[in-house]
Amino acid sequence: MAVSAVHLESDAFLVCMNHALSTEKEEVMGLCIGEVDTNRIVHIHSVIILRRSDKRKDRVEISPEQLSSAATEAERLAEMTGRPMRVVGWYHSHPHITVWPSHVDVRTQAMYQMMDQGFVGLIFSCFIEDKNTKTGRVLYTCFQSVQAQKGSEYERIEIPIHVVPHEAIEMYERIEIPIHVVPHEAIGKVCLESAVELPRILCQEEQDTYRKIHSLTHLDPITKIHNGSVFTKNLCSQMSAVSGPLLQWLEDRLEQNKQSIIELQLEKERLTQELATM
Amino acid sequence: MAASISGYTFSSVCYHSANSNSDHEGFLLGEVRQEETISISDTQISSAELLQVVEVHNHEPCAQLFSFYNYAGLVNEENLNKILKERRKNVIGWYRFRRNTQQQMSFREQIIHKQLTQLLGVPDLVFLLFSFISTANNSTHALEYVLFRPSRRYNQRVTLSIPNLGNTSQQEYKVSSVPNTSLNYAKVIKEHGAEFFDKDGVMKDIRTIFQVYSALQDKVQAVCGEVEQSERVKEKVQQEVNKLKQQIALRKQKNAEEERRILEAQNPEPLPTPEENTEPPETSLLSLVAFNTPSTPERPGPSANPPAYADLLSLQDNSLLPSSSSPTSAALLPRPQAVGSPGHPSPNPMGLGLGLSVGSSPAPSPSTPYLGNGDGSSSDSLDRQAAGQEDEDEDEDEDSSEYENLVSEVAQLPPVTINVLAQGRPASLSPDGDASARGSQT
């Protein structure tokens, strides 16, 4: 097997979840950035949110332009973190749908594997509810594709995936650091940047659509007003469903961090004193 | 009753849970509203229904388990206030994240819940239970969540919705106008509709709303920058604290060694008793080290790296062959009946999974190569066990013994029965059934 397992840093996992839960009416997707180690484990450090040009259901293909700009982004991340980073996989969401990849997904994955046999696919299934037990569910799976025995169809093979508690990018090889006693519960810069990209991408998509509509000259004023209102409505929707909650979460996180820092400073003083008396 | 939580808060709970090796818990902050829904039916003119809506705004994670209650489930109000501070009035519920357990409140959780309702003065306090379960080969994981309101006798479970963008398709734009030849119509709408447009023919509203959006995005960007800085500061101080702890531990070790040397120097003849005396300091040193380290989840020490995936693979390669979508590799773990996740290496179902594929059922023991919790974090518990830190405060000890007994029972069953057990579980994680259903859709 080309890939033995996937380790997904928990802050990248956070961004994926944010993205998957942002809409229940269509599938969202993105690319995974990271590296593969000598044990054929794929380490995913961050993700890039992608715009979907074709919003039809179950058509999650990435255009060559998107792949190319993702590669550029990976290079930027590599420079920033000092580690070799590249696009190592893709993820998409299955709202209200089972987590398993469809035939289209498996085929798409097979295509990507042709250019990189270590390429992995992640699927997040969300907005699932068992009405009887009122149990909600979020699932995620990791897979690659392999040629099936019969004919030319592809089959899915399962790859173990683990979400690893995140530390800063600098301490990537957490297993080998002997002194590290406590996992860092800190969110990396790149993941934060990815997370705040979502509202920008949504607005961009809306603007592009509106621009096309606006260029139609044969519309009467009432229709123009209608279309303008649709744009306004959609942007309002984005702000209240995405930008607003995002801002709130960021503020809460900031508050939590400030608290933690105060507590840690106190502990540091206490320990310094203890050390001095020994 | 209806309840909602934002996707960001939900993801944040998942993130904190992923970062912890044991169970994770915290408080839910928000508000409860009464919404009136007016409906008109044939039998009545109008009827107003009162709907209680629980909105979760954010969560306050607890840094460790047992931070506001003890083993007996007695809630300590002082500790509770220390954790909540001024946010206490916003508490509308609490949550717990557990792995491989049932979707039911445990006894301890129930008694804690009762006390919290009294102490916080929230009669309808809710409890959100997250339980995490994985397939044997760790390729698929499920996070289930249920919102309980234990104060009610009936309808204890409440649907939790995650408001989102919904439909972002741009199908609502009109690409053509309704054909109309009336000149009056054209004249009136042009004249009065002109109000909406600026001199460039662009709708004024568009510019205005875009300005609102821009300002909001700028703010998001700015706060994000602040958060990033605070993350880095937090990391740095954490590192310094860790370093200090290490130095203290080292110093203690040195002092203990010196004491021992002095003792030996005073008693030149080696007697059995001095050796006995030297043992306790070392073990107590170990336990000192154990207790001085923070009780938040620990990283593996230098001596105990989790086995490389190569080792794991050599056991699993049979089950992960491409052609075999064999039930064993995708089989779900038998669902343990006991509730609660012990911090020490219980005979985790992963051991059973390995047992299945290799053909023998290894007796559940801490020596199973990889304790897959589905999140790569179980190696720590293995280390704690190895270092003799059995007194870690992170477990529900009463429950863990039940857990162990159950799993060892199951392990004695022949593999066939285990399969049956596995597939007897509601097949939410069984690929074959769903995959074929999916296949018929495409």
XYZ file of C-alpha atoms in Angstrom:
720
model
C 0.000 0.000 0.000
C 1.244 3.435 -0.780
C -0.161 4.947 2.399
C -0.205 3.210 5.757
C -2.116 5.774 7.779
C -3.114 9.413 8.002
C -2.446 11.643 10.945
C -4.654 14.695 10.945
C -3.553 17.481 13.224
C -6.430 18.510 15.444
C -6.408 22.136 14.351
C -6.679 21.098 10.700
C -9.496 18.800 11.815
C -11.124 21.833 13.410
C -11.071 23.741 10.121
C -12.506 20.752 8.227
C -15.348 20.467 10.727
C -16.050 24.189 10.517
C -16.204 23.930 6.781
C -18.332 20.795 6.660
C -20.834 22.214 9.138
C -21.134 25.510 7.283
C -23.859 24.256 4.958
C -26.203 21.319 4.861
C -27.537 21.869 1.395
C -24.460 21.154 -0.652
C -21.116 19.390 -0.511
C -18.121 21.492 0.385
C -14.572 20.551 -0.392
C -10.971 21.416 0.113
C -7.407 20.225 -0.150
C -5.143 18.812 2.509
C -1.625 20.117 2.939
C 1.114 18.233 4.680
C 3.808 15.666 4.178
C 4.422 11.935 4.060
C 7.015 10.350 6.302
C 9.221 7.302 5.789
C 6.644 5.034 7.396
C 4.213 6.064 4.696
C 2.122 7.981 7.169
C 0.500 11.076 5.727
C 0.608 14.013 8.117
C -1.977 16.667 7.405
C -1.075 19.995 8.925
C -3.606 22.269 7.324
C -6.332 22.477 4.732
C -7.288 24.857 1.978
C -10.937 25.649 1.442
C -11.881 25.452 -2.211
C -14.547 27.149 -4.186
C -16.895 24.879 -5.989
C -17.479 25.880 -9.556
C -19.962 23.107 -10.169
C -22.425 22.973 -7.328
C -24.344 20.007 -8.573
C -24.723 17.283 -6.056
C -21.868 14.832 -5.869
C -19.691 16.595 -8.375
C -16.646 17.339 -6.327
C -13.913 17.676 -8.855
C -11.018 20.028 -8.505
C -9.997 22.074 -11.483
C -6.360 22.124 -12.597
C -6.226 25.825 -11.772
C -7.294 25.143 -8.205
C -4.707 22.413 -7.856
C -2.055 24.711 -9.172
C -2.918 27.559 -6.823
C -3.101 25.053 -3.970
C 0.420 23.937 -4.826
C 1.517 27.555 -4.635
C -0.185 27.902 -1.257
C 1.581 24.755 -0.069
C 4.888 26.285 -1.070
C 4.060 29.376 0.927
C 3.262 27.241 3.944
C 6.479 25.313 3.473
C 8.428 28.528 3.583
C 6.556 29.774 6.609
C 6.963 26.610 8.629
C 10.319 25.482 7.313
C 8.953 22.036 6.532
C 8.377 20.428 3.176
C 4.672 20.822 2.539
C 2.645 19.788 -0.400
C -0.873 18.847 -1.357
C -1.343 15.351 0.019
C -5.069 14.817 -0.284
C -8.540 16.216 -0.599
C -11.618 16.282 1.600
C -15.265 16.898 0.986
C -18.470 16.732 2.946
C -21.539 14.546 2.650
C -24.339 16.441 4.347
C -27.292 14.175 5.095
C -25.561 11.402 3.200
C -23.691 8.326 4.332
C -19.971 8.808 4.813
C -18.881 6.252 2.233
C -17.557 7.584 -1.077
C -19.807 7.240 -4.077
C -18.621 5.663 -7.329
C -17.881 9.144 -8.590
C -15.812 9.852 -5.508
C -13.885 6.617 -5.869
C -13.233 7.323 -9.530
C -12.155 10.871 -8.814
C -9.800 9.597 -6.137
C -8.356 7.067 -8.569
C -7.583 9.876 -11.013
C -5.707 11.806 -8.348
C -3.784 8.699 -7.400
C -2.529 8.430 -10.934
C -0.560 11.605 -10.465
C 0.353 10.850 -6.834
C -0.120 7.397 -5.404
C 0.077 8.791 -1.888
C -2.929 11.068 -2.422
C -5.664 10.409 0.114
C -9.333 11.240 0.275
C -11.274 12.316 3.352
C -15.020 12.509 3.674
C -16.953 14.205 6.456
C -20.532 13.168 6.850
C -22.682 15.535 8.869
C -26.222 16.700 9.582
C -27.240 13.115 10.142
C -29.925 12.493 12.694
C -31.592 9.330 13.874
C -35.110 10.553 14.445
C -35.974 7.721 16.813
C -33.197 8.257 19.280
C -32.714 11.959 18.510
C -29.056 11.150 18.032
C -27.046 13.389 15.780
C -23.969 12.069 14.068
C -20.814 13.331 12.458
C -18.594 10.779 10.738
C -15.307 10.957 8.914
C -13.469 8.409 6.866
C -10.267 8.169 4.897
C -9.809 6.180 1.738
C -7.840 5.560 -1.404
C -8.837 3.758 -4.571
C -7.552 0.578 -6.044
C -8.425 -1.279 -9.209
C -11.222 -3.710 -8.533
C -10.931 -7.375 -9.458
C -13.825 -7.347 -11.823
C -13.503 -5.319 -14.949
C -12.303 -1.771 -14.941
C -14.319 -0.528 -11.971
C -12.554 0.845 -8.971
C -12.911 -0.275 -5.424
C -12.432 1.588 -2.245
C -9.726 0.618 0.185
C -9.797 1.908 3.701
C -6.969 3.795 5.247
C -6.752 4.222 9.010
C -7.026 7.836 10.010
C -6.197 9.357 13.372
C -6.829 12.852 14.612
C -3.742 13.793 16.593
C -3.694 16.369 19.356
C -2.126 19.394 17.852
C 1.049 21.147 18.702
C 2.699 23.983 16.970
C 4.062 23.153 13.553
C 7.631 23.404 14.817
C 7.136 20.366 17.022
C 5.765 18.192 14.298
C 7.504 14.999 15.334
C 5.786 14.806 18.624
C 6.647 11.196 19.238
C 10.342 11.850 19.209
C 10.437 14.789 21.555
C 11.341 13.293 24.908
C 10.655 16.264 27.148
C 7.158 17.051 26.015
C 4.840 16.212 28.853
C 1.675 18.147 27.978
C 0.056 18.391 24.577
C -0.138 21.933 23.326
C -3.666 22.947 22.872
C -2.817 25.737 20.547
C -4.177 26.435 17.092
C -1.624 27.000 14.388
C -1.439 30.160 12.333
C -2.138 28.445 9.042
C -5.292 26.809 10.348
C -6.586 30.098 11.655
C -5.927 31.681 8.290
C -7.773 28.881 6.515
C -10.722 29.175 8.853
C -11.253 32.873 8.170
C -11.036 32.288 4.431
C -14.489 30.746 4.298
C -16.572 33.941 4.507
C -14.302 35.539 1.937
C -14.752 32.646 -0.449
C -18.506 32.646 -0.010
C -18.726 36.362 -0.729
C -16.481 35.952 -3.751
C -18.753 33.275 -5.168
C -21.801 35.461 -4.624
C -20.156 38.442 -6.266
C -19.145 36.412 -9.283
C -22.659 35.135 -9.757
C -24.177 38.550 -9.331
C -21.756 40.105 -11.774
C -22.867 37.659 -14.443
C -26.494 38.436 -13.748
C -25.849 42.143 -13.637
C -24.321 42.075 -17.086
C -27.605 40.975 -18.572
C -28.965 44.196 -19.976
C -32.402 43.154 -21.021
C -33.803 42.944 -17.539
C -36.419 45.418 -16.429
C -35.934 47.477 -13.272
C -38.150 45.258 -11.171
C -36.090 42.218 -12.017
C -32.909 44.125 -11.341
C -34.206 45.159 -7.955
C -35.167 41.570 -7.302
C -31.709 40.306 -8.193
C -30.056 42.993 -6.120
C -32.198 41.945 -3.194
C -31.220 38.315 -3.684
C -27.587 39.346 -3.457
C -28.286 41.356 -0.332
C -30.231 38.488 1.185
C -27.519 35.952 0.423
C -24.802 38.143 1.842
C -26.857 38.688 4.980
C -27.269 34.952 5.230
C -23.538 34.442 5.011
C -22.838 37.035 7.629
C -25.310 35.683 10.138
C -24.573 32.012 9.523
C -20.820 32.136 9.023
C -19.035 35.424 9.683
C -20.954 36.163 12.864
C -20.485 32.796 14.584
C -16.878 32.735 13.409
C -16.213 36.089 14.997
C -17.903 34.995 18.181
C -15.871 31.831 18.373
C -12.658 33.773 17.781
C -13.508 36.173 20.579
C -14.330 33.328 22.943
C -11.086 31.614 22.059
C -9.177 34.824 22.677
C -10.817 35.156 26.077
C -10.038 31.546 26.939
C -6.420 32.018 25.919
C -6.065 35.171 27.994
C -7.393 33.272 31.007
C -5.046 30.372 30.388
C -2.096 32.708 30.049
C -2.839 34.347 33.386
C -3.134 30.977 35.085
C 0.036 29.741 33.450
C 1.947 32.857 34.514
C 0.881 32.272 38.096
C 1.994 28.688 37.923
C 5.287 29.770 36.421
C 5.917 32.144 39.311
C 5.030 29.492 41.831
C 7.383 26.996 40.216
C 10.191 29.530 39.971
C 9.900 30.172 43.658
C 9.831 26.479 44.406
C 12.962 25.959 42.342
C 14.718 28.810 44.091
C 14.128 27.299 47.507
C 15.505 23.909 46.534
C -38.265 21.951 22.924
C -35.689 22.789 20.323
C -31.988 23.330 20.708
C -29.287 24.767 18.534
C -25.527 25.131 18.611
C -23.306 26.935 16.151
C -21.051 24.880 13.907
C -18.040 26.694 15.306
C -18.884 25.884 18.907
C -19.581 22.273 17.951
C -16.273 21.984 16.116
C -14.502 23.575 19.039
C -15.849 20.906 21.403
C -14.689 18.238 18.942
C -11.288 19.908 18.815
C -10.875 19.972 22.598
C -12.066 16.378 22.766
C -9.567 15.311 20.128
C -6.838 16.929 22.193
C -7.670 14.945 25.312
C -6.799 11.301 25.832
C -9.428 10.693 28.443
C -13.025 11.827 28.642
C -13.558 15.511 28.215
C -16.205 17.698 29.764
C -17.258 21.276 30.087
C -20.124 23.673 30.417
C -22.553 25.002 27.842
C -23.264 28.690 27.930
C -26.145 30.348 26.212
C -29.746 31.236 26.722
C -33.149 29.675 26.796
C -35.964 31.487 25.043
C -39.661 31.004 24.836
C -40.850 31.265 21.309
C -44.428 31.617 20.408
C -45.561 29.914 17.272
C -48.930 30.935 16.072
C -50.805 28.503 13.988
C -54.182 28.817 12.446
C -56.187 25.712 11.953
C -59.702 24.912 10.885
C -60.824 24.093 14.380
C -59.582 27.275 15.993
C -58.969 30.801 14.881
C -55.455 30.856 16.218
C -53.515 28.888 18.701
C -50.241 29.946 20.139
C -47.771 27.291 21.087
C -44.959 28.006 23.428
C -41.735 26.482 22.286
C -38.709 26.480 24.489
C -35.613 27.141 22.497
C -32.211 26.394 23.935
C -29.406 28.261 22.215
C -25.868 27.260 22.940
C -23.597 30.217 22.347
C -20.272 28.814 23.433
C -18.657 26.301 25.718
C -16.343 26.443 28.672
C -14.090 23.386 28.588
C -12.798 21.897 31.813
C -9.054 21.436 31.803
C -9.327 18.065 33.516
C -11.837 15.575 34.826
C -12.949 15.710 38.463
C -12.295 19.434 38.516
C -15.559 20.297 40.220
C -16.659 16.974 41.633
C -15.062 13.993 43.363
C -15.176 10.229 42.889
C -18.445 10.039 44.758
C -19.966 12.550 42.374
C -20.216 15.277 44.987
C -20.028 18.682 43.396
C -17.723 21.178 45.020
C -19.330 24.580 44.638
C -16.134 26.470 45.290
C -14.325 24.726 42.461
C -17.353 25.202 40.274
C -17.189 28.937 40.815
C -13.479 28.969 40.180
C -14.063 27.413 36.775
C -17.094 29.435 35.779
C -16.426 32.768 37.474
C -18.791 35.363 36.115
C -20.023 33.065 33.366
C -21.969 31.098 35.911
C -25.191 32.913 35.152
C -24.952 31.980 31.477
C -24.730 28.253 32.074
C -27.603 26.405 30.470
C -26.093 22.954 30.463
C -22.971 20.869 30.472
C -21.413 18.323 28.157
C -19.306 15.212 28.246
C -17.249 13.489 25.580
C -16.540 9.787 25.946
C -15.142 7.098 23.684
C -16.688 3.706 22.970
C -19.548 4.065 25.396
C -23.299 3.990 25.331
C -25.515 6.931 24.595
C -26.868 7.075 28.100
C -26.163 9.148 31.130
C -24.033 7.294 33.617
C -25.044 7.182 37.244
C -22.389 9.635 38.272
C -23.401 11.987 35.524
C -26.970 11.828 36.728
C -26.137 12.719 40.285
C -23.791 15.474 39.186
C -26.535 16.802 36.952
C -29.021 16.909 39.818
C -26.604 18.851 41.958
C -25.776 21.260 39.159
C -29.437 22.045 38.558
C -29.775 22.970 42.202
C -26.522 24.851 42.579
C -26.882 26.809 39.352
C -30.588 27.330 39.781
C -31.416 26.091 36.285
C -34.292 23.630 36.554
C -34.125 22.605 32.914
C -30.382 22.165 32.727
C -29.396 20.175 29.648
C -26.699 17.553 29.208
C -24.995 17.038 25.871
C -23.388 13.655 25.452
C -20.786 13.022 22.783
C -19.684 9.506 22.184
C -16.953 8.503 19.820
C -16.651 5.168 18.101
C -14.335 3.799 15.427
C -14.066 0.875 13.104
C -11.507 -1.768 13.909
C -9.025 -0.545 11.327
C -9.478 3.087 12.361
C -10.349 4.291 8.903
C -13.797 5.506 9.856
C -14.881 7.255 12.994
C -18.241 8.436 14.218
C -19.099 11.080 16.721
C -22.604 10.710 18.049
C -24.291 13.406 20.083
C -27.495 13.517 22.066
C -28.946 16.329 24.087
C -30.715 15.251 27.265
C -32.893 17.174 29.631
C -32.991 14.817 32.562
C -35.431 16.924 34.541
C -38.306 15.718 32.386
C -39.865 12.312 32.658
C -40.861 12.129 29.034
C -39.189 13.392 25.908
C -35.861 13.519 27.584
C -33.965 13.713 24.333
C -33.975 16.949 22.395
C -32.972 17.370 18.784
C -29.888 19.517 18.470
C -29.717 21.473 15.253
C -26.704 23.213 13.791
C -27.826 26.346 11.961
C -25.879 26.829 8.787
C -25.867 28.508 5.464
C -28.424 26.124 4.062
C -28.969 26.642 0.451
C -26.317 28.820 -1.110
C -27.229 27.990 -4.651
C -27.737 31.037 -6.719
C -30.865 29.732 -8.328
C -32.892 32.567 -6.948
C -31.426 35.043 -9.373
C -33.670 35.764 -12.291
C -32.049 35.666 -15.686
C -35.012 36.995 -17.546
C -37.893 39.275 -16.834
C -41.480 38.334 -17.118
C -42.492 39.522 -20.573
C -44.646 42.588 -20.411
C -45.649 44.848 -23.253
C -47.494 47.403 -21.199
C -45.916 50.792 -21.665
C -47.454 52.088 -18.457
C -45.829 49.289 -16.527
C -42.437 50.036 -18.005
C -42.827 53.744 -17.324
C -43.939 53.451 -13.728
C -41.321 50.955 -12.653
C -38.570 52.870 -14.366
C -39.526 56.174 -12.824
C -40.081 55.003 -9.276
C -37.615 52.173 -9.405
C -34.860 54.673 -10.124
C -34.714 55.322 -6.376
C -32.948 52.033 -5.912
C -30.109 52.703 -8.278
C -27.202 55.062 -8.146
C -25.830 56.986 -11.086
C -23.869 53.984 -12.334
C -26.968 51.855 -12.542
C -25.826 49.736 -9.613
C -28.283 49.049 -6.847
C -27.471 51.118 -3.804
C -28.256 48.248 -1.483
C -25.506 46.205 -3.042
C -22.871 48.711 -2.160
C -24.234 49.194 1.325
C -24.439 45.529 2.207
C -21.032 44.918 0.740
C -19.648 47.586 3.017
C -21.208 45.835 5.987
C -19.668 42.574 4.881
C -16.238 44.175 4.346
C -16.218 45.759 7.746
C -17.194 42.454 9.318
C -14.514 40.525 7.471
C -11.913 43.097 8.494
C -12.947 42.610 12.090
C -12.776 38.829 11.734
C -9.297 39.193 10.281
C -8.192 41.471 13.109
C -9.491 39.247 15.905
C -7.986 36.254 14.163
C -4.622 37.965 14.328
C -5.070 38.558 18.025
C -6.057 34.935 18.591
C -2.982 33.774 16.720
C -0.754 35.909 18.912
C -2.401 34.659 22.069
C -1.944 31.047 20.915
C 1.775 31.638 20.498
C 2.096 33.365 23.880
C 0.196 30.541 25.541
C 2.469 27.987 23.924
C 5.548 29.826 25.086
C 4.454 30.141 28.709
C 3.393 26.491 28.656
C 6.859 25.536 27.498
C 8.443 27.573 30.273
C 6.208 25.934 32.851
C 7.132 22.498 31.519
C 10.796 23.338 31.660
C 10.526 24.511 35.244
C 8.722 21.338 36.231
C 11.454 19.290 34.711
C 14.121 21.242 36.494
C 12.314 20.741 39.773
C 11.981 17.028 39.134
C 15.667 16.791 38.308
C 16.602 18.743 41.391
C 14.477 16.468 43.541
C 16.099 13.444 42.029
C 19.528 14.867 42.717
C 18.607 15.638 46.289
C 17.264 12.149 46.799
C 20.439 10.646 45.403
C 22.549 12.812 47.636
C 20.553 11.779 50.649
C 21.036 8.166 49.732
C 24.761 8.663 49.354
C 24.945 10.324 52.750
C 23.007 7.457 54.305
C 25.292 4.912 52.719
C 28.329 6.825 53.874
C 26.985 6.757 57.431
C 26.328 3.009 57.280
C 29.456 1.580 55.698
C 28.329 -2.092 56.012
C 25.734 -2.910 53.430
C 22.736 -4.220 55.357
C 19.505 -5.331 53.801
C 17.603 -2.552 55.538
C 19.277 0.427 53.832
C 18.362 -1.042 50.478
C 14.764 -1.313 51.522
C 14.956 2.257 52.666
C 16.221 3.412 49.331
C 13.415 1.857 47.401
C 10.543 3.913 48.722
C 12.170 7.258 47.851
C 12.510 6.185 44.266
C 9.003 4.946 43.888
C 7.739 7.946 45.750
C 9.832 10.047 43.407
C 8.080 8.426 40.511
C 4.717 9.107 42.010
C 5.909 12.631 42.823
C 6.774 13.085 39.225
C 3.461 11.634 38.300
C 1.499 13.991 40.456
C 3.523 17.067 39.759
C 2.952 16.872 36.088
C -0.319 18.471 35.183
C -3.180 16.117 34.965
C -3.981 17.220 31.473
C -3.219 14.476 28.984
C 0.408 13.633 28.649
C 2.638 13.038 25.718
C 4.561 9.778 25.470
C 7.890 9.854 27.291
C 11.169 9.279 25.564
C 11.304 5.606 26.423
C 7.904 4.660 25.190
C 7.249 5.583 21.628
C 4.078 4.126 20.229
C 5.029 1.341 17.875
C 5.595 2.380 14.342
C 2.838 1.728 11.902
C 5.071 -0.870 10.318
C 4.540 -3.099 13.340
C 0.856 -2.438 13.288
C 0.712 -3.144 9.619
C 2.394 -6.502 9.883
C -0.542 -7.583 11.976
C -3.164 -5.921 9.907
C -1.934 -6.470 6.394
C -4.141 -9.480 5.962
C -7.278 -7.561 6.649
C -6.391 -4.571 4.519
C -5.827 -6.340 1.238
C -7.547 -4.479 -1.548
C -9.833 -7.223 -2.635
C -11.017 -8.112 0.803
C -13.787 -5.911 1.928
C -13.872 -8.581 4.552
C -16.298 -8.019 7.357
C -13.523 -8.268 9.924
C -11.657 -5.219 8.734
C -14.750 -3.114 8.582
C -16.536 -4.760 11.461
C -17.633 -2.438 14.161
C -16.303 -2.919 17.641
C -18.658 -4.739 19.972
C -20.295 -2.014 21.971
C -19.223 -2.194 25.606
C -22.063 -1.923 28.071
C -20.158 -0.032 30.700
C -19.994 3.690 30.623
C -16.917 5.833 30.963
C -13.480 5.759 29.549
C -10.722 4.516 31.832
C -7.486 6.357 31.372
C -5.370 3.238 31.731
C -5.002 0.762 28.910
C -8.112 -1.291 29.183
C -8.392 -4.218 26.845
C -9.459 -1.878 24.122
C -11.592 -3.313 21.361
C -8.739 -2.540 19.018
C -7.028 -5.538 20.534
C -9.996 -7.586 19.507
C -9.839 -6.192 16.038
C -6.263 -7.297 15.719
C -7.186 -10.621 17.185
C -9.789 -11.142 14.531
C -7.549 -10.554 11.612
C -4.672 -12.625 12.881
C -6.955 -15.503 13.625
C -6.313 -15.825 17.330
C -7.971 -13.902 20.092
C -5.211 -12.500 22.222
C -6.131 -12.149 25.844
C -6.739 -8.516 26.466
C -3.646 -7.131 28.107
C -1.761 -3.890 28.250
C 0.787 -5.355 25.943
C -1.437 -5.046 22.877
C 0.742 -3.185 20.435
C -1.546 -0.346 19.628
C -4.476 0.885 21.591
C -6.469 2.561 18.951
C -8.829 5.072 20.341
C -9.339 6.367 16.871
C -7.422 9.478 17.554
C -3.883 8.309 17.981
C -3.721 9.309 21.593
C -3.811 6.112 23.559
C -0.072 5.613 23.760
C -0.015 7.896 26.750
C -2.150 5.608 28.815
C 0.241 2.797 28.028
C 3.062 4.912 29.363
C 1.227 5.864 32.488
C 0.663 2.221 33.206
C 4.292 1.420 32.570
C 5.430 4.113 34.945
C 3.173 2.740 37.625
C 0.905 5.758 37.670
C -2.198 3.863 38.433
C -3.552 6.626 40.571
C -4.257 9.010 37.749
C -7.288 11.066 38.454
C -8.726 10.830 35.046
C -10.784 7.680 35.238
C -14.100 6.597 36.511
C -12.686 3.737 38.442
C -15.905 1.999 39.363
C -16.958 1.842 35.780
C -13.635 0.722 34.401
C -13.699 -2.588 36.216
C -17.030 -3.390 34.614
C -15.560 -2.444 31.268
C -12.632 -4.767 31.686
C -14.813 -7.675 32.687
C -17.085 -7.229 29.748
C -14.350 -7.082 27.197
C -12.521 -10.096 28.584
C -15.778 -11.998 28.383
C -16.189 -11.070 24.789
C -12.623 -11.993 23.979
C -13.293 -15.546 25.017
C -16.020 -15.936 22.467
C -15.025 -17.451 19.168
C -14.378 -14.942 16.406
C -17.602 -15.844 14.659
C -19.673 -14.684 17.573
C -17.693 -11.468 17.729
C -18.569 -10.849 14.122
C -22.206 -11.451 14.871
C -22.011 -9.083 17.792
C -20.316 -6.518 15.643
C -22.833 -6.687 12.884
C -25.691 -6.827 15.316
C -25.061 -3.230 16.133
C -27.199 -0.830 14.143
C -25.246 -0.801 10.969
C -24.425 2.855 10.876
C -20.761 2.133 10.321
C -21.151 -0.898 8.105
C -19.941 0.005 4.656
C -21.350 -2.831 2.655
C -24.995 -2.166 3.260
C -24.692 1.536 2.782
C -22.298 1.294 -0.110
C -24.672 -0.793 -2.114
C -27.496 1.571 -1.322
C -25.265 4.392 -2.415
C -24.353 2.505 -5.526
C -27.962 2.312 -6.507
C -28.259 6.081 -6.211
C -25.529 6.768 -8.697
